[in-house]
XYZ file of C-alpha atoms in Angstrom:
292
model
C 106.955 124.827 45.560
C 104.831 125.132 48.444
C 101.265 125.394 47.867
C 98.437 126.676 50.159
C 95.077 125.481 49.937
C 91.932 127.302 51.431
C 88.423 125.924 52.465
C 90.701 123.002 53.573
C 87.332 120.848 55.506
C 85.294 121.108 51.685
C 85.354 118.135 49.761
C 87.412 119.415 46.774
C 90.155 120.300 49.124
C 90.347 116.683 50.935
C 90.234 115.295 47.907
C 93.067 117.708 46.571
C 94.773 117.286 49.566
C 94.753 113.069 49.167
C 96.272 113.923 45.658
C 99.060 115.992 47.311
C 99.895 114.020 49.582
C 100.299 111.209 46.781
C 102.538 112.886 44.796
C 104.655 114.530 47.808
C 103.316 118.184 46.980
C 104.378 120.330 49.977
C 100.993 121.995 51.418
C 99.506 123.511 53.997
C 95.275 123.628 54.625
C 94.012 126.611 55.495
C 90.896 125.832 57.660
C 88.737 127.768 60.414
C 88.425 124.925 62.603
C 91.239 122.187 62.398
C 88.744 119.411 63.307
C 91.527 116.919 61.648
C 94.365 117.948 63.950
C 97.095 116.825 61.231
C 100.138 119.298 61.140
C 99.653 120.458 57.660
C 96.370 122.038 58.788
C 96.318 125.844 59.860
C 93.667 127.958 61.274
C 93.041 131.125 59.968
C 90.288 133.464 60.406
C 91.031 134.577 56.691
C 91.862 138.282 57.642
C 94.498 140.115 55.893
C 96.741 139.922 58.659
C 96.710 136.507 59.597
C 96.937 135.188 55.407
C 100.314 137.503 55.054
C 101.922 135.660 57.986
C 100.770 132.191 57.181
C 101.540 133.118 53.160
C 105.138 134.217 53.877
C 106.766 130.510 52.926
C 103.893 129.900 50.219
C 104.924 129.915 46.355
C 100.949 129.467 45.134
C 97.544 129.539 46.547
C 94.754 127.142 45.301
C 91.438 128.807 46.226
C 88.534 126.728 47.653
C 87.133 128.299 50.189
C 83.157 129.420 49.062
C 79.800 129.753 50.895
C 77.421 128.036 48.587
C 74.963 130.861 49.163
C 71.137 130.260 48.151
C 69.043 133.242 46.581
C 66.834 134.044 49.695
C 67.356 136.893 52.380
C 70.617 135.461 53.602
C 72.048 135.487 49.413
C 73.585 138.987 49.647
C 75.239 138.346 52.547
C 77.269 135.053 51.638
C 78.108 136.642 48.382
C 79.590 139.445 50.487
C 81.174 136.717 52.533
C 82.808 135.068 49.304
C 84.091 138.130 48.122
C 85.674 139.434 51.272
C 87.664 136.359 51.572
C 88.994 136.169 47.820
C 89.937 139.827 47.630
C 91.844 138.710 51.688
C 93.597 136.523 50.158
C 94.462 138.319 46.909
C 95.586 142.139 48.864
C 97.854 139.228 51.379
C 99.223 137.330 48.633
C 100.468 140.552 46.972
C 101.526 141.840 50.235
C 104.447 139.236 50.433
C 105.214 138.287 47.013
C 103.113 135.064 46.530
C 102.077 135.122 42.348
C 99.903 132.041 41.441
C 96.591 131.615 42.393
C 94.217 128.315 41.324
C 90.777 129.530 41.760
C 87.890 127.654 41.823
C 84.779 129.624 40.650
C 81.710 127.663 38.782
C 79.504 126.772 35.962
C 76.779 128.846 37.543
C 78.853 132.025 36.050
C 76.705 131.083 32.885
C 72.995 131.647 32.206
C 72.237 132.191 28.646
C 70.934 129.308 27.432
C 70.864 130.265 23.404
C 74.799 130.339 23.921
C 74.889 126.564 25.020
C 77.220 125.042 25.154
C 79.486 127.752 27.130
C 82.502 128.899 26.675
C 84.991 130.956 27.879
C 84.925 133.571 25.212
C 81.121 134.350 25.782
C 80.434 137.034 28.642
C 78.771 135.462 31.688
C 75.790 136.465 32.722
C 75.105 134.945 36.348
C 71.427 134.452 37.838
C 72.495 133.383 41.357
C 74.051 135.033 44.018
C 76.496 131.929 43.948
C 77.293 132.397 40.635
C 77.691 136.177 40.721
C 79.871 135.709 43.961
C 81.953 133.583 41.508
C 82.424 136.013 38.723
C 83.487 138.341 41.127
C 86.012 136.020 42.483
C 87.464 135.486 38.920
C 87.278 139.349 38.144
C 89.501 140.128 41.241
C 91.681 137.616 40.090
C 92.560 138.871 36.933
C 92.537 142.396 38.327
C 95.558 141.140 40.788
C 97.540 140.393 37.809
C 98.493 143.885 37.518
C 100.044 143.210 41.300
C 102.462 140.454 39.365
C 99.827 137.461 40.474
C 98.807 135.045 37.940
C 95.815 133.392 38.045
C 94.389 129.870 36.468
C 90.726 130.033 36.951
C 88.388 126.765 36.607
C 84.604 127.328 35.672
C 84.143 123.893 37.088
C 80.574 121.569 36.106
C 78.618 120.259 38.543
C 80.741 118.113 41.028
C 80.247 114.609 41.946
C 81.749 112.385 45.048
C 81.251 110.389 47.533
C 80.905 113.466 50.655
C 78.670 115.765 48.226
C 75.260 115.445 50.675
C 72.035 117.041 50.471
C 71.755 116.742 46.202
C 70.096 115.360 44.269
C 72.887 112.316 42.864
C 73.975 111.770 46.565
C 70.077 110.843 47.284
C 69.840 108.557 44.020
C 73.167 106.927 45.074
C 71.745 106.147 48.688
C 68.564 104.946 47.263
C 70.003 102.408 44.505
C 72.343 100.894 47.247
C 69.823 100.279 49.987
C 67.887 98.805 46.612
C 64.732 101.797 46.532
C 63.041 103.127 43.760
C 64.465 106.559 42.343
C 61.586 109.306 41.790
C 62.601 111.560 38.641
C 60.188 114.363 38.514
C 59.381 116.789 35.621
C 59.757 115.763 31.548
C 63.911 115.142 32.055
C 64.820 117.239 29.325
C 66.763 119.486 30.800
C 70.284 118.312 30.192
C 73.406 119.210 32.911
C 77.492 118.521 32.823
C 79.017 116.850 35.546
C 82.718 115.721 36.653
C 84.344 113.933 39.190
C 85.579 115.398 42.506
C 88.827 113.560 41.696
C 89.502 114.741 38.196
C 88.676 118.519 40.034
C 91.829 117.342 42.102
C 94.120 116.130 39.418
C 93.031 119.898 37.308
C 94.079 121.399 40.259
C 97.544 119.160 40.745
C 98.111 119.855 36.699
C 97.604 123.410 37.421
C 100.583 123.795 39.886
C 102.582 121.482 37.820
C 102.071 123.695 34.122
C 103.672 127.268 35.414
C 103.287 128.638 32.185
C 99.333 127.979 32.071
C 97.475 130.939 33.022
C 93.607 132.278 32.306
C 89.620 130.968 32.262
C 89.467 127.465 31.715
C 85.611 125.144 31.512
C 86.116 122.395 33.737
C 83.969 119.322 32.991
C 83.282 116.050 31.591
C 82.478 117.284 27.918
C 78.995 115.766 28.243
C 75.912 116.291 29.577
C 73.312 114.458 31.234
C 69.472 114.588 32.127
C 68.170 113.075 35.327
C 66.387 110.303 33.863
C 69.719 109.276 31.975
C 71.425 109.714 35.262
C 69.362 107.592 37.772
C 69.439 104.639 35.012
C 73.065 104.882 35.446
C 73.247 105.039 39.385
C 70.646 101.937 39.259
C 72.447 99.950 36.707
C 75.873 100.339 38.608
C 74.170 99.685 41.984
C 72.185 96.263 39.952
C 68.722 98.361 41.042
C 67.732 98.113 37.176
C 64.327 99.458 36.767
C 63.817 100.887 39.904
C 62.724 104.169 38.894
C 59.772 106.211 39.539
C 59.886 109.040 36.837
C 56.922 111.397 37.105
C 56.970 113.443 34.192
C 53.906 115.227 34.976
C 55.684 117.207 37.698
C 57.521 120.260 37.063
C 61.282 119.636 36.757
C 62.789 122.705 38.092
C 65.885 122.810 36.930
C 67.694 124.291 33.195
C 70.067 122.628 30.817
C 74.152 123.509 32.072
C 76.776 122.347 30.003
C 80.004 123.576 28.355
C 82.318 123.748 26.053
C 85.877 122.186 27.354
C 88.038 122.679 23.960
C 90.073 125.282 25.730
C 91.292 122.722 28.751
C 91.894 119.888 26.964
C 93.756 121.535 23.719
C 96.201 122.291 26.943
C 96.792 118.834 27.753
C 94.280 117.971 30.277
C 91.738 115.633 30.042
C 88.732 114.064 32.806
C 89.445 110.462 33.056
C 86.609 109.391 34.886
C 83.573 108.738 33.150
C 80.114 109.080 34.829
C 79.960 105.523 35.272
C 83.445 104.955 36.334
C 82.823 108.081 38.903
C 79.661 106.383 40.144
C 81.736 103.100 39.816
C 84.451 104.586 42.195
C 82.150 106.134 44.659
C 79.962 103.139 44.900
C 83.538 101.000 46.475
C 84.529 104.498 48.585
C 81.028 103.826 50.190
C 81.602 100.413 50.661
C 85.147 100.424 52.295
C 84.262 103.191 54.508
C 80.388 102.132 55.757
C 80.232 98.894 54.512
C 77.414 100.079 52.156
């Protein structure tokens, strides 16, 4: 079977794309830029016409590719921008006979937080344009099954590795290494799920591998964490116990997000990194590549 994967430069997809390559998985990357220049990447402006071509020798399409919009005047348009792609790559799949699709939408498809923890059975009721551009994404992918493509769709938890910039655990994980003190603002009782970038890869490599497996599927560690109980974990596996700042005073700003993953594991498939071992494992990524 070979498998193309979109939003080839994100994170998910080089780690998926490591995995692959590991257990000789025959793949091509589907990228706007191919900053990389290996031969496996492809350039695609992600019209129509360019996906049937490129899809033509393609047995399954794993799904990455997602603007993580923000609700501000520029929302609207990257949910647009989501949606145009998916429902691309969905009309050029079906165009040349390509039926299995591994798509990547998001926790964020949830909201209501009487219902915690989610599951798949409840209807999602998203309060971000992220998280609505994600339900659409799934809804077009169930709606292509009538086309003869099946879809496995992963409501994935919040995703930790080593490239994830910008967030909040990336900033406690540079902190605790160069030895700093981690500020935790707000009460910490809002509680979140998290799970490793690599056990997003190995979901995604089980995915390809189970051909009967279709449908909605939570994606996550099966437990949840809140931000105090999270930087006392960073610092204790960088040794920077104690180093913590919490200012509970503050407002926190965030909500509890955490599932239920009954549904994903009662099909054989299991996280096998911990939130320790994760930071564990990102901790000697950061020192082989930077020395950190």
């Amino acid at each position: 079977m070979k498998v193309a994967i979109t939003g080839a430069n994100g994170f998910i997809a080089k780690e998926t794309i490591s995995l692959f390559i590991q257990h000789d998985v025959d793949f091509i990357a589907l990228t706007r830029k191919n900053t990389f220049k290996q031969e496996y990447y492809v350039e695609t402006d992600y019209s129509v016409e360019g996906l049937s071509l490129i899809f033509k020798d393609v047995q399954a399409v794993v799904h990455l590719a997602a603007i993580r919009v923000q609700d501000n005047l520029l929302g609207y348009e990257g949910f647009r921008g989501n949606e145009i792609i998916t429902e691309n790559i969905l009309k050029a799949m079906a165009k040349v006979g390509v039926n299995k699709i591994i798509y990547m939408s998001s926790i964020s498809v949830y909201s209501t937080l009487d219902l915690l923890p989610w599951n798949e059975k409840q209807i999602p009721y998203p309060i971000s344009f992220y998280g609505l551009s994600k339900l659409v994404g799934e809804q077009l992918c169930l709606l292509y099954k009538k086309k003869n493509v099946e879809s496995i769709i992963f409501r994935c938890a919040h995703v930790l590795g080593y490239e994830d910039n910008g967030y909040m655990l990336s900033i406690f994980l540079r902190l605790a290494s160069l030895g700093k003190t981690l500020t935790v603002k707000g009460k910490s009782i809002a509680s979140r799920e998290f799970v490793y970038v690599k056990d997003v890869a190995r979901a995604i490599l089980w995915a390809i591998k189970n051909s009967d497996c279709t449908g909605i599927y939570n994606l996550g560690l099966g437990k949840s964490y809140t931000n105090l109980e999270i930087a006392k974990i960073v610092n204790d596996v960088f040794s920077n116990v104690g180093n913590i700042e919490y200012l509970d005073k503050q407002e926190e700003g965030i909500e509890s997000s955490y599932m239920d993953v009954s549904s994903l594991t009662s099909k054989g498939f299991h996280a096998v990194y911990s939130i320790e071992s994760a930071f564990r494992d990102i901790k000697m990524e950061a020192f082989n590549k930077n020395g950190m």
